XYZ file of C-alpha atoms in Angstrom:
621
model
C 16.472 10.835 63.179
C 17.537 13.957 61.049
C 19.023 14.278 57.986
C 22.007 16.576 56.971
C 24.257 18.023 54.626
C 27.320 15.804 53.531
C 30.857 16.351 54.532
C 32.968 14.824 52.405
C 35.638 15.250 55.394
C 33.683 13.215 58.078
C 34.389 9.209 59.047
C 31.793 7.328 56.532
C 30.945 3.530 55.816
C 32.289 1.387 53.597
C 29.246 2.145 51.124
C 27.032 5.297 51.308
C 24.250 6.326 48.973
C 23.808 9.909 48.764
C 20.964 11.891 47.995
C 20.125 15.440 46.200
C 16.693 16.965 46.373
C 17.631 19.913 44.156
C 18.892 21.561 47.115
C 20.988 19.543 49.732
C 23.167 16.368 49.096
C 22.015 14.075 51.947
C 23.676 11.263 53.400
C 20.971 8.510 53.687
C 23.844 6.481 56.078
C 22.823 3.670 58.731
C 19.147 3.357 57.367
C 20.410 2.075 53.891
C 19.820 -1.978 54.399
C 21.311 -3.143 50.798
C 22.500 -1.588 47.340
C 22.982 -3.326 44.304
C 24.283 -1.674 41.067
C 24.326 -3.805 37.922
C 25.271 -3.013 34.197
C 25.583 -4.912 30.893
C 27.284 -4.344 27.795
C 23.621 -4.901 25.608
C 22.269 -2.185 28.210
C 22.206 1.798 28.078
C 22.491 2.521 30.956
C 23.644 1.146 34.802
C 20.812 0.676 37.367
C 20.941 1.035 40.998
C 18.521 -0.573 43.767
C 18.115 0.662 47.046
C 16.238 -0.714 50.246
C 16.265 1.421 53.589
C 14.118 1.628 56.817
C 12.905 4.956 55.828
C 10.896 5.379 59.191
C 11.513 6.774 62.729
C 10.096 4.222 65.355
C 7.130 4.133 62.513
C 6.065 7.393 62.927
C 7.318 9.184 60.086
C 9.678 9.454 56.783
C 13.423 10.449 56.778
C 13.468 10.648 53.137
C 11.069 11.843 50.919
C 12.352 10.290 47.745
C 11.236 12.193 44.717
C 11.552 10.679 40.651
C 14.250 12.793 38.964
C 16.452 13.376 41.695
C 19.905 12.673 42.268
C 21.336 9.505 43.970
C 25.333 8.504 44.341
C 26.666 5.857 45.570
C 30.489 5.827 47.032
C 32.336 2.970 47.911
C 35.149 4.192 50.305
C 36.241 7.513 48.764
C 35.200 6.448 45.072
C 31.754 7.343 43.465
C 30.721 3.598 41.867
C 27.138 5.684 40.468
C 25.779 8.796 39.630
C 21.934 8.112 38.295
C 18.482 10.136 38.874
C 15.550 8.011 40.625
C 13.556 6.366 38.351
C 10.590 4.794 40.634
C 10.460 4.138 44.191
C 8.621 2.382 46.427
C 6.813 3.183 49.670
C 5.627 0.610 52.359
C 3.296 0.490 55.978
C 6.473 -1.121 57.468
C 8.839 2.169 56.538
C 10.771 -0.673 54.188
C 11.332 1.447 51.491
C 13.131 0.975 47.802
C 14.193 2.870 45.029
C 15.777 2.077 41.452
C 17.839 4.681 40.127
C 19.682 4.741 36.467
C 22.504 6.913 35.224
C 22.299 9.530 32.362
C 22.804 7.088 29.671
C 19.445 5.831 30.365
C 18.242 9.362 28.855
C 20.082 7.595 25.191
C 16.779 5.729 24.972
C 14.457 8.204 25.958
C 14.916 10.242 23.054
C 14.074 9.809 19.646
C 15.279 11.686 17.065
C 16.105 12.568 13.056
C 19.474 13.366 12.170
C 22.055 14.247 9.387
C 25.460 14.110 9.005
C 28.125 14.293 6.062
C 31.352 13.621 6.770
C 31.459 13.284 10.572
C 32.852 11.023 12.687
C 31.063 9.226 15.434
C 32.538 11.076 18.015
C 31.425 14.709 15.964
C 27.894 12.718 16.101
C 27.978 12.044 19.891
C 29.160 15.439 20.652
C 26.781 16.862 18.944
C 23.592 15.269 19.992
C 24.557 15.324 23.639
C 25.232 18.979 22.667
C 21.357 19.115 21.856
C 19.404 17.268 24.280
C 21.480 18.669 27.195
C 23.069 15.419 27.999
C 26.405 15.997 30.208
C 30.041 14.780 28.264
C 32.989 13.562 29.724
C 35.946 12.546 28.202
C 35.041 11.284 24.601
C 37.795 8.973 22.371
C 38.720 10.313 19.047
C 36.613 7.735 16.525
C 38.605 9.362 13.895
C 37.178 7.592 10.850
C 34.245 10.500 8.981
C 31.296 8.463 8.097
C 30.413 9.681 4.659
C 26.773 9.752 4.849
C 24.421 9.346 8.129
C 20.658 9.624 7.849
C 18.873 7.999 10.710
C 15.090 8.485 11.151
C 12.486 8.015 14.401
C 15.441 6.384 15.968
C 16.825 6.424 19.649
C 20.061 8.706 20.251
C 21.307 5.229 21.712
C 20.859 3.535 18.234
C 22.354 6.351 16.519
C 25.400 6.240 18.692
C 25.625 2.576 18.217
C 24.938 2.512 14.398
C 27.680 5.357 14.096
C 30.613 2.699 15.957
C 29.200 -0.032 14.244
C 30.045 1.806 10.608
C 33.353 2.910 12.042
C 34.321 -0.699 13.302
C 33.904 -2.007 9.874
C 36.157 0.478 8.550
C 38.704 1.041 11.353
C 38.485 -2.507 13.517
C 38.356 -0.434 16.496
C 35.509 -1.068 19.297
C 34.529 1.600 21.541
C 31.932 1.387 24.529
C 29.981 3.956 25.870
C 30.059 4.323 29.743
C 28.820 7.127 31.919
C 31.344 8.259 34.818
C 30.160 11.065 37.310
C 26.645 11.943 35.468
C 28.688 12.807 32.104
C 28.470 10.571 28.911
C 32.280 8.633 28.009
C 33.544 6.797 25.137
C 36.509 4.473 25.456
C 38.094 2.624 23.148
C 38.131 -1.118 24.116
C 41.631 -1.945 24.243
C 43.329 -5.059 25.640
C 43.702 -4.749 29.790
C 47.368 -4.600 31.160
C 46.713 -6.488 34.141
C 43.703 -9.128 34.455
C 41.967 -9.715 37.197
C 42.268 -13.216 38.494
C 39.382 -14.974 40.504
C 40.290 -18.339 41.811
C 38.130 -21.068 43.682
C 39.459 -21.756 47.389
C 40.573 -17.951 47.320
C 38.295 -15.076 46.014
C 35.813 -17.292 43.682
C 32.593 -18.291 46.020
C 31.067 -20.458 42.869
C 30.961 -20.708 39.230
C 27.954 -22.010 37.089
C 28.657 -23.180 33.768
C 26.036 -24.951 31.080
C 26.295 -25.619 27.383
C 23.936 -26.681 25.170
C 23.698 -27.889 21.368
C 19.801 -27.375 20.883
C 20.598 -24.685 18.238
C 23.705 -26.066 16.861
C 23.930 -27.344 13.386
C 26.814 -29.353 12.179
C 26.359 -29.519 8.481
C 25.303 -26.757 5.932
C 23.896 -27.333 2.529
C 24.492 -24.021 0.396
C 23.081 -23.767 -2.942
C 23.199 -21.150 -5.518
C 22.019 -20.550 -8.968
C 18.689 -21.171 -10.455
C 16.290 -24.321 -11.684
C 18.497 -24.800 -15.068
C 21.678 -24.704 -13.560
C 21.985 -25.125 -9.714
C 24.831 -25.689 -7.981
C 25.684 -26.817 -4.111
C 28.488 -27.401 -1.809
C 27.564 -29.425 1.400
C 30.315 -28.790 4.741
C 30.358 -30.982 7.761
C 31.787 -30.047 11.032
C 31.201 -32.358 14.457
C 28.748 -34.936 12.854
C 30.520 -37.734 14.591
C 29.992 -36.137 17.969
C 26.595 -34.573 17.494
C 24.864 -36.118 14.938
C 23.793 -34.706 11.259
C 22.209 -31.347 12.158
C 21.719 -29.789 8.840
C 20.666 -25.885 7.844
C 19.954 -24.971 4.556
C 20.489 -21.820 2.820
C 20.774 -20.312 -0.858
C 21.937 -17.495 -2.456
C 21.233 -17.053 -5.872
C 23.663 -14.374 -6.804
C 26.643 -16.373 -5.371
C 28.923 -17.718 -7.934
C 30.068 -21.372 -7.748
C 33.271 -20.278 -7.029
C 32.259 -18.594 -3.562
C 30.077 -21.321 -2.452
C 32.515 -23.506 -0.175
C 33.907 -20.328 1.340
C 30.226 -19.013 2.326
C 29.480 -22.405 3.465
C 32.473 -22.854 5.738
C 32.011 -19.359 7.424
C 27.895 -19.928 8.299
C 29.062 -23.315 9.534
C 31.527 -21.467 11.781
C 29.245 -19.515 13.469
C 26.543 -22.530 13.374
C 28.266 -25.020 14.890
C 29.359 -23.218 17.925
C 27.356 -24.924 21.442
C 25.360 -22.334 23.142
C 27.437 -21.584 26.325
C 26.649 -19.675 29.967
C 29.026 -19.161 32.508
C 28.929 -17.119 35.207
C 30.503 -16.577 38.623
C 30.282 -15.212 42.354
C 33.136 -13.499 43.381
C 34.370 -11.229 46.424
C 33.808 -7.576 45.386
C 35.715 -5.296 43.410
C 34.425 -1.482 43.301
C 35.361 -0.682 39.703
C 34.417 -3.866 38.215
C 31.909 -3.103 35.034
C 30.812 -4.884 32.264
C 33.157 -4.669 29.603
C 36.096 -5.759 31.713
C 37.961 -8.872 31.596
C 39.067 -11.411 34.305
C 41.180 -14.127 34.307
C 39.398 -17.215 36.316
C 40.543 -20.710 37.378
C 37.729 -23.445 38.579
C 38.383 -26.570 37.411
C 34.783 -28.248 38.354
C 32.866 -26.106 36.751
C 35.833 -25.856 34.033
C 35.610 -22.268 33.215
C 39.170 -21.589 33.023
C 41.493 -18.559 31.296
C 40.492 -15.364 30.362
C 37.086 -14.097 30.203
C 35.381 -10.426 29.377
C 32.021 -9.719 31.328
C 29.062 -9.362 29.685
C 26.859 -8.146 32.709
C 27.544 -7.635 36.156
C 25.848 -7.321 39.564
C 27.036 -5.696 42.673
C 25.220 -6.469 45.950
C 26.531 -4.183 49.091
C 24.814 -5.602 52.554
C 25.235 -4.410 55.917
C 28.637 -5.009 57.597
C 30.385 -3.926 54.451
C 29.975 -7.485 52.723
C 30.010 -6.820 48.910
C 30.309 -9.605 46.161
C 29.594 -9.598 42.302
C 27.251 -11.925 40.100
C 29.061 -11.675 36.887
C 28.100 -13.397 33.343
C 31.462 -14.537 31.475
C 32.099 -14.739 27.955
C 35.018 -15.764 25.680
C 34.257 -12.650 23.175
C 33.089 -9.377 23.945
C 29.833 -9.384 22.197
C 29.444 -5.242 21.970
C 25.611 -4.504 20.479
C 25.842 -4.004 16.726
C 23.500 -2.315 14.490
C 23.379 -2.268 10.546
C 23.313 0.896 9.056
C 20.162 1.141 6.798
C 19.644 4.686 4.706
C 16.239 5.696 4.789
C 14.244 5.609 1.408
C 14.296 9.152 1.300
C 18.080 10.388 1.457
C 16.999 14.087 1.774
C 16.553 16.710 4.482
C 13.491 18.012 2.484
C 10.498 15.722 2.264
C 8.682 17.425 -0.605
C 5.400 16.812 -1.697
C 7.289 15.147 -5.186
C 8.190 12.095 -3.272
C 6.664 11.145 -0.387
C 3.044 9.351 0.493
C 1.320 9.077 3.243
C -0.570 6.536 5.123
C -3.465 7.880 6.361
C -7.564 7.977 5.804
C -7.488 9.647 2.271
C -11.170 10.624 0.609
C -12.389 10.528 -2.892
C -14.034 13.068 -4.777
C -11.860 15.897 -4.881
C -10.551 17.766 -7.738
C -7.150 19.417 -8.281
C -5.509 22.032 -10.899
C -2.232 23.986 -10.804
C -0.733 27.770 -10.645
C 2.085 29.553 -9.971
C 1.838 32.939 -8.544
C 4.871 34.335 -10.945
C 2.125 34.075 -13.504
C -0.658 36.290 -12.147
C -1.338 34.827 -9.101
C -5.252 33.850 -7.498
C -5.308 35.735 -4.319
C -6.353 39.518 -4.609
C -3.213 40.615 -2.181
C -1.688 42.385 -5.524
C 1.832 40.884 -4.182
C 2.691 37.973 -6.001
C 5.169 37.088 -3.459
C 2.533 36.557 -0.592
C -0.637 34.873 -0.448
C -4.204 35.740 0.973
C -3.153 34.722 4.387
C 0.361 36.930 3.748
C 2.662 34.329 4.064
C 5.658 34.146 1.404
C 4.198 30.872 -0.912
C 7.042 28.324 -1.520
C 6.900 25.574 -4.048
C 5.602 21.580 -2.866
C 4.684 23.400 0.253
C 1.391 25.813 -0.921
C -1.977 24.880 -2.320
C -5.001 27.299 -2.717
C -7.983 26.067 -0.653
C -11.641 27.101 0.321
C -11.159 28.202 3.637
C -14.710 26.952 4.520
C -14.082 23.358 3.209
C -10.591 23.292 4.460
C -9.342 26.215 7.029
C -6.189 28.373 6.434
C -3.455 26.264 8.467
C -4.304 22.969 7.559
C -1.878 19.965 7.105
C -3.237 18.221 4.288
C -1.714 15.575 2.893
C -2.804 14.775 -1.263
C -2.424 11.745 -3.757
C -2.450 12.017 -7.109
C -2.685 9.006 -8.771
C -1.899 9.971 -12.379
C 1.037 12.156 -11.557
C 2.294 10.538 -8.216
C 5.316 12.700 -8.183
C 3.336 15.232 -6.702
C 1.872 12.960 -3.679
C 2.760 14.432 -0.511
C 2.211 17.251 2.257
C 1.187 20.804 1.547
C 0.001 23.272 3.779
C -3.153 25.420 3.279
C -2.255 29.285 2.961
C -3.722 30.501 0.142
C -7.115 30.676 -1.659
C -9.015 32.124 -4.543
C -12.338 32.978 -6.372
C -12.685 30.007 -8.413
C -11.091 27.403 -5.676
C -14.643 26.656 -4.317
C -15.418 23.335 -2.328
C -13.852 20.324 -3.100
C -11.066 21.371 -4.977
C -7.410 22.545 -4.489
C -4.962 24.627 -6.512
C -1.444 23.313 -6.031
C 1.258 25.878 -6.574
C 3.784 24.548 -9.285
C 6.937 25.884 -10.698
C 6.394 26.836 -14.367
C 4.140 27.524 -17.143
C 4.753 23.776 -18.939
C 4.182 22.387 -15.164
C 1.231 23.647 -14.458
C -0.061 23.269 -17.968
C 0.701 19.786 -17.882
C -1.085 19.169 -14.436
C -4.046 20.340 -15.848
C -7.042 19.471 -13.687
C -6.648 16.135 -11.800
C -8.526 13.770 -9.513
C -7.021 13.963 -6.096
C -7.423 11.850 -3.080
C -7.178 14.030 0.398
C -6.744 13.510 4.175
C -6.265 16.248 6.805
C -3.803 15.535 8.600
C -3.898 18.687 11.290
C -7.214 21.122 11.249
C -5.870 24.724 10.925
C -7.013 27.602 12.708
C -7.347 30.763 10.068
C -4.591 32.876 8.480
C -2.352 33.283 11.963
C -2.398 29.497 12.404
C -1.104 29.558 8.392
C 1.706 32.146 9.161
C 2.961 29.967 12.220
C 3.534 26.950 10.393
C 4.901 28.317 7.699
C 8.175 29.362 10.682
C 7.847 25.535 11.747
C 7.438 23.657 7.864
C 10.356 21.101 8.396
C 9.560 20.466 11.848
C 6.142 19.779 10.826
C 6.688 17.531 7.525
C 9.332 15.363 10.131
C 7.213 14.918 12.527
C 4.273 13.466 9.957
C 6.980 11.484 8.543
C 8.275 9.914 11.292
C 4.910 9.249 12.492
C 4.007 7.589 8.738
C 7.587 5.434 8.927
C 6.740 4.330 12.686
C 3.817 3.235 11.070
C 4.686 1.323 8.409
C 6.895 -0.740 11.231
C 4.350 -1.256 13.034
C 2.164 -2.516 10.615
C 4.590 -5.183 9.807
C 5.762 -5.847 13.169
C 1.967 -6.711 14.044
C 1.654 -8.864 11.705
C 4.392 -10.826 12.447
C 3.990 -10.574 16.379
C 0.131 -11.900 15.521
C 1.442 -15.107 14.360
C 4.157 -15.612 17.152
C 1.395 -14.705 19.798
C -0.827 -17.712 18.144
C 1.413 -19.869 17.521
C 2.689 -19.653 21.618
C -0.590 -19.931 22.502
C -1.015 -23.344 20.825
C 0.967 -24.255 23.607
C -0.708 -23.197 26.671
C -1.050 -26.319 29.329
C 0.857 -28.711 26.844
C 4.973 -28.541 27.649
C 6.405 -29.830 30.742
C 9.201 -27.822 32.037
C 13.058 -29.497 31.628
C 15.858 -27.028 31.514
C 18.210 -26.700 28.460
C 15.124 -27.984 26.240
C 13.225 -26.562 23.312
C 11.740 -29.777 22.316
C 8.215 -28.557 22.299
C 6.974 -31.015 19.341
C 7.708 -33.472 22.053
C 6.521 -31.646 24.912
C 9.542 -29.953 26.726
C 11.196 -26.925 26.778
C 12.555 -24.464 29.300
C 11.641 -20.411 28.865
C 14.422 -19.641 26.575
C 13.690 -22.368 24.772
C 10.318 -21.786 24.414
C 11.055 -18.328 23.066
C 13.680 -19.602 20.426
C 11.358 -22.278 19.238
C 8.197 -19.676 18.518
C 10.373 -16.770 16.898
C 12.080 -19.733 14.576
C 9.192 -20.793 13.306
C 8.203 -17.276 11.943
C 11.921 -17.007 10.509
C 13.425 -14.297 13.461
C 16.602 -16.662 14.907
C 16.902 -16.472 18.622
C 19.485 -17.888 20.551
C 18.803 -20.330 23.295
C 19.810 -18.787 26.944
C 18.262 -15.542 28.277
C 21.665 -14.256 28.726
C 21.954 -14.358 25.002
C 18.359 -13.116 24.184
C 18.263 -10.183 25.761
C 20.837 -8.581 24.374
C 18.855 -8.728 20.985
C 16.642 -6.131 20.042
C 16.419 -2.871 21.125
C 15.006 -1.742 24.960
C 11.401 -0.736 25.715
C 9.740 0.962 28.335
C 7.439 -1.003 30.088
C 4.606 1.295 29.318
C 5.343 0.972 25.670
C 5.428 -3.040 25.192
C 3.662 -4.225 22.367
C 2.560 -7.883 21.642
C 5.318 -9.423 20.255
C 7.927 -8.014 22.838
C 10.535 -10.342 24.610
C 9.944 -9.895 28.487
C 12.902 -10.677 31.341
C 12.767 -11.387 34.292
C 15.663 -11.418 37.363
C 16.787 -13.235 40.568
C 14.424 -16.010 40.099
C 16.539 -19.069 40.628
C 19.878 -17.107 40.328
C 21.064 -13.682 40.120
C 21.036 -11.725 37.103
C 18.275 -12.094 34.350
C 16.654 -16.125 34.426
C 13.398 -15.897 33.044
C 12.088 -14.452 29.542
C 8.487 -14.247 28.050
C 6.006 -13.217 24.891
C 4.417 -10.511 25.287
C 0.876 -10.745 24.794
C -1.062 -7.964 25.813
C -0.889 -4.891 28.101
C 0.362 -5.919 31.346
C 0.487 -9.964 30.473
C 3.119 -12.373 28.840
C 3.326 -16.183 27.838
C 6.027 -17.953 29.272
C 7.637 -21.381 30.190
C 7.825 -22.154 34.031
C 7.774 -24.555 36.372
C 4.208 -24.730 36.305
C 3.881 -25.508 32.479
C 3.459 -23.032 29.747
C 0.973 -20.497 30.874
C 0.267 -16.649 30.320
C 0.889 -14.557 33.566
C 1.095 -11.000 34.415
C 4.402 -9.213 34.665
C 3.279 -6.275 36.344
C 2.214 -7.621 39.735
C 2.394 -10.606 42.219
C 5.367 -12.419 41.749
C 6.486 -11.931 38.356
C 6.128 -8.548 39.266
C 8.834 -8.328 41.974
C 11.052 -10.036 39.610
C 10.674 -7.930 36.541
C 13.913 -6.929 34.900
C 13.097 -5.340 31.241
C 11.188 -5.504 27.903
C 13.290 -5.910 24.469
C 11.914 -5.309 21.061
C 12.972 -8.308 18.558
C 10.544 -8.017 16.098
């Protein structure tokens, strides 16, 4: 069998995948076995699976599917997905699969620091698509200029989503990003003119509904004030039907006055029963999350008007396509908080910032400025001995045979911490010999003041001599952002760690002990089901997860597989129904704990079983 080129003019299939090798648009036609496409609203990006019988009579490939190339998918004469591969796999039998994922999936692959004044989110969007080469489509006005925007070591994605989350607050407009034909779109979610209506007997093949009350409360006691003059308010809501459930909370800087109304509202959102419903339908080509349907079962009792949270299309040979979609009564859009980083500057001078790294003892520091009779022997003020232009919290004066020309060095000085920070090594003089450093300082008070001070120093890049000093003088502010990010990434990891330390032991206590009973989190008592399981350990170090793995994993942000860390939420898919069923701890490289069948035990996700059935990594912590 032969490949060739596709003509959009000849007879095709109900479905057809279509692939680009950089050269030719292929038609992959009868040997595609299934496709199914899938999106959520908590998601980047929309994935597409692939099987085929890549193989004449066993002998040899049709395809040679390559990583980074182009697949669509058309349904009829519409294009359902545009995506590049993003793994594939090759089997004896010629059974072949690939995964592919559309350009938004390129949102999470970047990280980046950015500022803005007085831009709107859709200025913001432009713009970084603008700079990472990521293809636009038609983009909704967001109108509304966000006054200040400083994001740092963050993914495009969360910028993006940050950006509509400010402009919701202001406006009450939603928008949701989609990507049609390989190019990046913003819509703003509006209310549909005509709903699509699913109906058992007719177009509905089934409907799953459950509800649970595990995490519902139905009384709050709110207190506020301090030990000489407290004050509460307790609200009920449901305690005849459910029981006393009670959550506590305080807020010292409440007035009395606001109590019953702070009360009420956390009650409202406590009190609500942890619902999933979901449904199989008969296909519909432009159905994506986001969407709403209208759908009418009474046994299951999901009835009225529903937006999808996440749905999955399955096309199978004959033409036979039907939808797995998860139903909601809101359209729960990710949210993020804007938080401004300490630093609120585009210059991270050496007068603010410190750095957490390996720092020695032992080294001695005094101060000059050039504009005074400079140290080097150049007889330019302006330049220094490896004739670069000096620039203030940037230069310090070094001996080159202690420290070389080029160096990164970052300094702390702990009686004058205002002049902690990173300074580059590009100049040098007679009397700087061995351990000590001349920092250049505006001013003859300034550098009178300094004096001669003990320093603390780490190295945080080795320079090369003079040339290495005049290139990184052209790349400073890369340089200081990419040591920053790298300290901030730090600092979250160092807290995350601790934290995921204690979740990791505290779901280990719990190895071999829980018997498996769905809906459950009951684990003092010995049963719980994997969502459950994951609720109960996260409450208990004070991060609230909901119960239901529909709910969880739209928490957090997404993770590449490669880059889970212990304390990561792991999914899983198409285990005892379609869509994501299954969710873990992650506890190491390559292995999670999680709540099965079999009893609470910690299992690979990379192979075997749970393996074929993984779906994607979140970051709650």
């Amino acid at each position: 069998m032969t490949t060739k080129p596709i003509d959009y003019k000849s007879d095709r299939p109900d479905v057809q995948v279509l692939y680009y090798d950089g050269k030719t648009l292929h038609q992959m036609g009868e040997v595609v076995e299934s496709v199914s496409i899938k999106g959520d609203v908590a998601q980047a990006a929309r994935e597409c699976s692939v099987t085929f019988a890549n193989t004449t009579k066993g002998i040899q490939r049709i395809f040679d599917i390559v990583n980074g190339k182009e697949i669509r998918v058309l349904s009829g004469e519409m294009e359902v997905f545009r995506g590049t591969v993003r793994s594939f796999e090759r089997h004896s039998d010629g059974r072949d699969s690939l995964i592919a994922k559309d350009g938004n999936e390129y949102l999470i692959k970047n990280t980046v620091n950015v500022k803005f004044i007085e831009k709107t989110a859709t200025h913001i969007i432009k713009t970084l698509c603008g700079n990472y080469g990521l293809a636009i489509g038609k983009l909704s006005d967001t109108k509304h200029k966000i006054p200040r925007f400083i994001m740092r070591g963050k993914t495009i994605y969360d910028v993006f989503i940050t950006a509509l989350t400010m402009t919701q607050k202001v406006t009450g407009k939603r928008y949701m990003l989609h990507n049609v034909k390989g190019k990046l779109t913003l819509e703003e979610v509006k209310p549909a003119k005509e709903w699509l209506r699913y109906e058992a007997g007719k177009n509905l093949i089934s409907a799953s509904y459950s509800e649970s009350i595990d995490d519902t409360r139905t009384q709050v006691l709110y207190t506020g004030g301090d030990e000489k003059s407290p004050y509460k308010v307790v609200v009920k809501k449901d305690t005849d039907k459910y029981g006393i459930m009670q959550h506590v909370e305080h807020n010292s800087d409440a007035n009395q006055s606001a109590l019953p109304g702070l009360a009420n509202a956390l009650l409202a959102e406590l009190s609500k029963p942890q619902k999933e419903m979901s449904i199989k339908v008969l296909g519909i080509r432009n159905m994506v999350a986001g969407m709403a349907v209208v759908v009418q079962d009474n046994l299951t009792g999901i009835r009225g008007t529903y937006f999808v949270l996440a749905d999955n299309h399955e096309f199978s040979a004959g033409g036979v396509h039907v939808m797995d979609l998860t139903l909601s009564k809101t359209l729960d859009l990710p949210v993020l908080e804007y938080e401004p980083p300490n630093e609120e500057t585009d210059s991270d001078s050496g007068s603010s910032a410190e750095y957490d790294v390996a720092y020695t003892k032992g080294w001695i520091a005094t101060a000059y400025d050039p504009m005074l009779g400079g140290i080097n022997t150049s007889g330019d003020p302006r330049t220094t001995a490896t004739s670069t232009r000096w620039a203030y919290n940037r230069t310090i004066a070094v001996d080159p045979k202690v420290i070389p020309h080029g160096s990164v060095v970052a300094i702390k000085v702990p009686s004058m911490p205002k002049y902690n920070g990173m300074y580059l090594a590009e100049d040098s003089g007679g009397a700087i010999k061995g351990k000590r450093i001349d920092i250049l300082i505006q001013g003859k008070n300034a550098t009178s003041t300094f004096g001669r001070r003990e320093i603390e120093v780490a190295i945080l890049e080795k320079g090369k001599g003079a040339p290495d000093a005049r290139a990184k003088v052209k790349t400073w502010n890369s340089i200081k952002k990419k040591w920053n990010t790298k300290k901030e990434q730090r600092e979250v990891d160092k807290a995350a760690k601790g934290k995921a330390a204690g979740i990791i032991k505290t779901a280990n206590s719990y190895k071999g002990k829980l018997r498996y009973v769905f809906g459950s989190k009951n684990l003092p008592n010995g049963t719980s089901d994997c969502s459950g399981f994951t609720s109960y350990v996260f409450n208990k170090h004070g991060i609230k997860l909901p119960h239901g793995t529909s709910a969880q994993i739209r928490l957090g942000k997404s993770v590449n597989k490669a880059d889970a860390k212990p304390g990561d939420l792991v999914f899983f898919q198409n285990t005892y129904r379609k869509g994501v069923s299954h969710v873990g701890i992650v506890t190491r490289k390559g292995y999670c704990i999680s709540m099965h069948d079999k009893g609470c035990t910690e299992h690979t996700y990379t192979t075997g079983y749970w393996g074929q059935h993984y779906m994607s990594i979140r970051r709650a912590l």
